[in-house]
């Protein structure tokens, strides 16, 4: 049975091998780094060449405080994936705001501090000169817009020319234990809907022309994976606490982006501006 998952660590685990040629796995302090080194590794686990970092976090169901070390941890991981020299970043929230399990991307934008309209230009007030240039966009879904998310992002990239794109999307997992307890970051980009068998246009450096870093949290799992059987009709389920998982997850990802990019502003001050 083929697992339906967006998580590279689960793709590696499903191979039932401790060593795979072309794949390197490192684990430390709740963080698992899966590095797909070449085409052989990519074929073995079904993921493009690149780095996939999975960070275990306390369940968002009972989450009350994001200032417990997670922000520093996630922002540090994010920093390691971003280009060294950047002038601006575009944060793209992918997903459907009307479907809670798919609303992580657009909800994250509510917690990302957009500053491009303030800091770019000769008339930027002195009080804002410490802010890094960040812009945000929520792409909506093809059924509503008639436009692929990748096409929308590519159009915006061509206009504002950011140094990098951070794309946020809800993910699928093959284990219910990882729902709302895992954050995956990658320097490869994403193919929205791939984990649920609804492949959309790829959002990556190859398609956009600038580096792309992806962030996501698993919100759905296949019934076939839960029941360990191969059903012809693929169905996906989500926890009953999905509202809280999505909202708290969006807050954590949005704030980790802020902490990573706005280095001269304290996390508490950043949260007061977006929270």
GROMACS .gro file of C-alpha atoms in nm:
model
  275
    1UNK     CA    1   0.000   0.000   0.000
    2UNK     CA    2   0.132   0.342  -0.096
    3UNK     CA    3   0.121   0.596   0.186
    4UNK     CA    4  -0.049   0.926   0.113
    5UNK     CA    5   0.179   1.176   0.280
    6UNK     CA    6   0.360   1.503   0.222
    7UNK     CA    7   0.614   1.428   0.496
    8UNK     CA    8   0.955   1.317   0.373
    9UNK     CA    9   1.026   1.142   0.704
   10UNK     CA   10   0.719   0.921   0.652
   11UNK     CA   11   0.823   0.844   0.294
   12UNK     CA   12   1.159   0.733   0.433
   13UNK     CA   13   0.995   0.525   0.707
   14UNK     CA   14   0.763   0.354   0.458
   15UNK     CA   15   1.066   0.225   0.267
   16UNK     CA   16   1.133  -0.008   0.564
   17UNK     CA   17   1.507   0.042   0.538
   18UNK     CA   18   1.761   0.182   0.777
   19UNK     CA   19   1.990   0.291   0.494
   20UNK     CA   20   1.889   0.418   0.148
   21UNK     CA   21   2.147   0.510  -0.111
   22UNK     CA   22   2.108   0.881  -0.187
   23UNK     CA   23   1.921   0.963   0.134
   24UNK     CA   24   2.076   1.092   0.457
   25UNK     CA   25   1.874   1.107   0.781
   26UNK     CA   26   1.979   1.288   1.099
   27UNK     CA   27   1.782   1.315   1.424
   28UNK     CA   28   1.846   1.546   1.717
   29UNK     CA   29   1.626   1.696   1.989
   30UNK     CA   30   1.291   1.634   1.818
   31UNK     CA   31   1.418   1.746   1.477
   32UNK     CA   32   1.461   1.502   1.189
   33UNK     CA   33   1.649   1.614   0.878
   34UNK     CA   34   1.593   1.407   0.564
   35UNK     CA   35   1.839   1.507   0.290
   36UNK     CA   36   1.765   1.368  -0.055
   37UNK     CA   37   2.108   1.384  -0.216
   38UNK     CA   38   2.058   1.258  -0.571
   39UNK     CA   39   1.817   1.108  -0.822
   40UNK     CA   40   1.853   0.763  -0.668
   41UNK     CA   41   1.737   0.896  -0.332
   42UNK     CA   42   1.458   1.092  -0.494
   43UNK     CA   43   1.330   0.779  -0.667
   44UNK     CA   44   1.360   0.570  -0.350
   45UNK     CA   45   1.135   0.789  -0.134
   46UNK     CA   46   0.943   0.982  -0.400
   47UNK     CA   47   1.067   1.328  -0.302
   48UNK     CA   48   1.273   1.576  -0.508
   49UNK     CA   49   1.638   1.637  -0.426
   50UNK     CA   50   1.667   1.876  -0.133
   51UNK     CA   51   1.640   1.908   0.243
   52UNK     CA   52   1.327   1.827   0.447
   53UNK     CA   53   1.325   1.916   0.816
   54UNK     CA   54   1.056   1.778   1.046
   55UNK     CA   55   1.017   1.941   1.386
   56UNK     CA   56   0.805   1.777   1.656
   57UNK     CA   57   0.600   2.021   1.866
   58UNK     CA   58   0.349   1.987   2.150
   59UNK     CA   59  -0.003   1.924   2.023
   60UNK     CA   60  -0.177   2.241   1.911
   61UNK     CA   61  -0.497   2.107   2.069
   62UNK     CA   62  -0.378   2.205   2.418
   63UNK     CA   63  -0.143   2.480   2.303
   64UNK     CA   64  -0.160   2.802   2.506
   65UNK     CA   65   0.184   2.961   2.486
   66UNK     CA   66   0.409   2.996   2.180
   67UNK     CA   67   0.682   3.169   2.380
   68UNK     CA   68   0.822   2.842   2.514
   69UNK     CA   69   1.124   2.802   2.287
   70UNK     CA   70   0.942   2.684   1.975
   71UNK     CA   71   0.964   3.023   1.805
   72UNK     CA   72   1.342   3.034   1.842
   73UNK     CA   73   1.372   2.673   1.727
   74UNK     CA   74   1.154   2.711   1.416
   75UNK     CA   75   1.293   3.051   1.320
   76UNK     CA   76   1.646   2.909   1.346
   77UNK     CA   77   1.553   2.618   1.118
   78UNK     CA   78   1.388   2.856   0.873
   79UNK     CA   79   1.695   3.081   0.870
   80UNK     CA   80   1.914   2.783   0.776
   81UNK     CA   81   1.703   2.724   0.463
   82UNK     CA   82   1.680   3.085   0.343
   83UNK     CA   83   1.938   3.247   0.112
   84UNK     CA   84   2.218   3.427   0.298
   85UNK     CA   85   2.166   3.763   0.131
   86UNK     CA   86   1.807   3.883   0.090
   87UNK     CA   87   1.642   4.215   0.022
   88UNK     CA   88   1.280   4.106   0.061
   89UNK     CA   89   1.058   3.802   0.109
   90UNK     CA   90   0.713   3.711  -0.021
   91UNK     CA   91   0.502   3.486   0.205
   92UNK     CA   92   0.239   3.292   0.008
   93UNK     CA   93  -0.045   3.123   0.192
   94UNK     CA   94  -0.186   2.839  -0.019
   95UNK     CA   95  -0.519   2.674   0.057
   96UNK     CA   96  -0.894   2.717   0.102
   97UNK     CA   97  -1.010   2.943   0.384
   98UNK     CA   98  -1.359   2.787   0.366
   99UNK     CA   99  -1.229   2.438   0.451
  100UNK     CA  100  -1.072   2.438   0.797
  101UNK     CA  101  -0.830   2.153   0.732
  102UNK     CA  102  -0.699   2.340   0.426
  103UNK     CA  103  -0.695   2.689   0.578
  104UNK     CA  104  -0.347   2.687   0.732
  105UNK     CA  105  -0.186   2.888   0.450
  106UNK     CA  106  -0.429   3.182   0.436
  107UNK     CA  107  -0.464   3.188   0.817
  108UNK     CA  108  -0.086   3.211   0.854
  109UNK     CA  109  -0.090   3.536   0.658
  110UNK     CA  110  -0.299   3.688   0.940
  111UNK     CA  111   0.007   3.652   1.167
  112UNK     CA  112   0.277   3.760   0.920
  113UNK     CA  113   0.386   4.122   0.959
  114UNK     CA  114   0.372   4.280   0.612
  115UNK     CA  115   0.616   4.571   0.586
  116UNK     CA  116   0.702   4.617   0.217
  117UNK     CA  117   0.460   4.908   0.176
  118UNK     CA  118   0.631   5.087   0.464
  119UNK     CA  119   1.002   5.020   0.427
  120UNK     CA  120   1.054   5.030   0.051
  121UNK     CA  121   1.092   5.378  -0.090
  122UNK     CA  122   1.286   5.692  -0.015
  123UNK     CA  123   1.025   5.828   0.226
  124UNK     CA  124   1.046   5.543   0.481
  125UNK     CA  125   1.013   5.693   0.832
  126UNK     CA  126   1.319   5.644   1.053
  127UNK     CA  127   1.115   5.447   1.308
  128UNK     CA  128   1.056   5.173   1.049
  129UNK     CA  129   1.410   5.142   0.910
  130UNK     CA  130   1.480   4.841   1.132
  131UNK     CA  131   1.203   4.640   0.964
  132UNK     CA  132   1.280   4.385   0.691
  133UNK     CA  133   1.072   4.402   0.371
  134UNK     CA  134   0.798   4.137   0.378
  135UNK     CA  135   0.488   4.103   0.162
  136UNK     CA  136   0.212   3.845   0.179
  137UNK     CA  137  -0.047   3.691  -0.049
  138UNK     CA  138  -0.324   3.432  -0.012
  139UNK     CA  139  -0.380   3.259  -0.345
  140UNK     CA  140  -0.725   3.108  -0.294
  141UNK     CA  141  -0.811   2.789  -0.481
  142UNK     CA  142  -0.849   2.703  -0.847
  143UNK     CA  143  -1.223   2.641  -0.819
  144UNK     CA  144  -1.279   2.999  -0.698
  145UNK     CA  145  -1.020   3.188  -0.901
  146UNK     CA  146  -0.975   2.982  -1.216
  147UNK     CA  147  -0.602   3.043  -1.169
  148UNK     CA  148  -0.344   2.800  -1.033
  149UNK     CA  149  -0.175   2.910  -0.710
  150UNK     CA  150   0.163   2.874  -0.882
  151UNK     CA  151   0.049   3.109  -1.159
  152UNK     CA  152  -0.067   3.373  -0.911
  153UNK     CA  153   0.255   3.357  -0.712
  154UNK     CA  154   0.464   3.369  -1.030
  155UNK     CA  155   0.281   3.683  -1.140
  156UNK     CA  156   0.343   3.854  -0.807
  157UNK     CA  157   0.708   3.745  -0.805
  158UNK     CA  158   0.753   3.894  -1.150
  159UNK     CA  159   0.612   4.227  -1.030
  160UNK     CA  160   0.769   4.280  -0.687
  161UNK     CA  161   1.081   4.064  -0.741
  162UNK     CA  162   1.140   3.923  -0.390
  163UNK     CA  163   1.467   3.754  -0.300
  164UNK     CA  164   1.282   3.445  -0.180
  165UNK     CA  165   0.932   3.300  -0.144
  166UNK     CA  166   0.809   3.126   0.171
  167UNK     CA  167   0.504   2.917   0.084
  168UNK     CA  168   0.276   2.780   0.359
  169UNK     CA  169   0.028   2.497   0.304
  170UNK     CA  170  -0.158   2.229   0.498
  171UNK     CA  171  -0.010   1.880   0.459
  172UNK     CA  172  -0.126   1.521   0.460
  173UNK     CA  173   0.027   1.259   0.689
  174UNK     CA  174   0.013   0.881   0.694
  175UNK     CA  175   0.010   0.870   1.074
  176UNK     CA  176  -0.264   1.026   1.286
  177UNK     CA  177  -0.009   1.086   1.564
  178UNK     CA  178   0.159   1.351   1.347
  179UNK     CA  179  -0.156   1.557   1.294
  180UNK     CA  180  -0.112   1.891   1.468
  181UNK     CA  181   0.216   1.783   1.629
  182UNK     CA  182   0.458   1.825   1.339
  183UNK     CA  183   0.598   2.110   1.131
  184UNK     CA  184   0.782   2.035   0.806
  185UNK     CA  185   1.015   2.285   0.642
  186UNK     CA  186   1.188   2.232   0.309
  187UNK     CA  187   1.406   2.414   0.058
  188UNK     CA  188   1.241   2.231  -0.232
  189UNK     CA  189   0.903   2.407  -0.252
  190UNK     CA  190   0.575   2.218  -0.286
  191UNK     CA  191   0.321   2.064  -0.520
  192UNK     CA  192  -0.010   2.161  -0.352
  193UNK     CA  193  -0.248   1.871  -0.300
  194UNK     CA  194   0.010   1.604  -0.379
  195UNK     CA  195  -0.043   1.423  -0.049
  196UNK     CA  196  -0.416   1.378  -0.116
  197UNK     CA  197  -0.378   1.279  -0.480
  198UNK     CA  198  -0.477   1.620  -0.619
  199UNK     CA  199  -0.150   1.735  -0.775
  200UNK     CA  200  -0.140   2.102  -0.874
  201UNK     CA  201   0.131   2.305  -1.042
  202UNK     CA  202   0.465   2.294  -0.865
  203UNK     CA  203   0.571   2.597  -0.661
  204UNK     CA  204   0.950   2.589  -0.663
  205UNK     CA  205   1.261   2.775  -0.771
  206UNK     CA  206   1.235   2.599  -1.106
  207UNK     CA  207   0.889   2.747  -1.173
  208UNK     CA  208   0.927   3.086  -1.001
  209UNK     CA  209   1.290   3.174  -1.070
  210UNK     CA  210   1.369   3.254  -0.704
  211UNK     CA  211   1.447   3.028  -0.405
  212UNK     CA  212   1.137   2.876  -0.243
  213UNK     CA  213   1.110   2.753   0.116
  214UNK     CA  214   0.797   2.565   0.222
  215UNK     CA  215   0.639   2.529   0.566
  216UNK     CA  216   0.342   2.316   0.663
  217UNK     CA  217   0.158   2.119   0.928
  218UNK     CA  218  -0.023   1.787   0.869
  219UNK     CA  219  -0.399   1.830   0.910
  220UNK     CA  220  -0.543   1.522   0.734
  221UNK     CA  221  -0.472   1.150   0.719
  222UNK     CA  222  -0.598   0.883   0.480
  223UNK     CA  223  -0.850   0.629   0.613
  224UNK     CA  224  -0.656   0.364   0.423
  225UNK     CA  225  -0.346   0.444   0.627
  226UNK     CA  226  -0.543   0.436   0.953
  227UNK     CA  227  -0.710   0.103   0.874
  228UNK     CA  228  -0.400  -0.042   0.700
  229UNK     CA  229  -0.591  -0.148   0.392
  230UNK     CA  230  -0.589  -0.051   0.028
  231UNK     CA  231  -0.926   0.108  -0.050
  232UNK     CA  232  -1.020   0.195  -0.406
  233UNK     CA  233  -1.195   0.511  -0.289
  234UNK     CA  234  -0.945   0.729  -0.108
  235UNK     CA  235  -1.093   0.921   0.187
  236UNK     CA  236  -0.923   1.164   0.424
  237UNK     CA  237  -1.020   1.254   0.779
  238UNK     CA  238  -0.915   1.528   1.016
  239UNK     CA  239  -0.924   1.560   1.398
  240UNK     CA  240  -1.233   1.709   1.559
  241UNK     CA  241  -1.007   1.977   1.710
  242UNK     CA  242  -0.899   2.091   1.363
  243UNK     CA  243  -1.017   2.449   1.424
  244UNK     CA  244  -0.771   2.493   1.709
  245UNK     CA  245  -0.492   2.303   1.532
  246UNK     CA  246  -0.520   2.527   1.227
  247UNK     CA  247  -0.545   2.853   1.421
  248UNK     CA  248  -0.263   2.777   1.665
  249UNK     CA  249  -0.049   2.626   1.390
  250UNK     CA  250  -0.093   2.937   1.175
  251UNK     CA  251   0.004   3.153   1.470
  252UNK     CA  252   0.322   2.954   1.534
  253UNK     CA  253   0.432   2.949   1.168
  254UNK     CA  254   0.347   3.316   1.112
  255UNK     CA  255   0.531   3.425   1.423
  256UNK     CA  256   0.833   3.206   1.344
  257UNK     CA  257   0.856   3.383   1.007
  258UNK     CA  258   0.837   3.720   1.184
  259UNK     CA  259   1.103   3.628   1.438
  260UNK     CA  260   1.332   3.498   1.163
  261UNK     CA  261   1.301   3.804   0.939
  262UNK     CA  262   1.247   4.093   1.182
  263UNK     CA  263   1.568   4.043   1.376
  264UNK     CA  264   1.569   4.384   1.544
  265UNK     CA  265   1.220   4.351   1.695
  266UNK     CA  266   1.146   4.139   2.003
  267UNK     CA  267   0.906   3.843   1.961
  268UNK     CA  268   0.669   3.997   2.215
  269UNK     CA  269   0.657   4.326   2.024
  270UNK     CA  270   0.604   4.141   1.698
  271UNK     CA  271   0.315   3.947   1.848
  272UNK     CA  272   0.154   4.268   1.973
  273UNK     CA  273   0.156   4.393   1.612
  274UNK     CA  274  -0.010   4.084   1.460
  275UNK     CA  275  -0.173   3.890   1.745
   0.00000   0.00000   0.00000
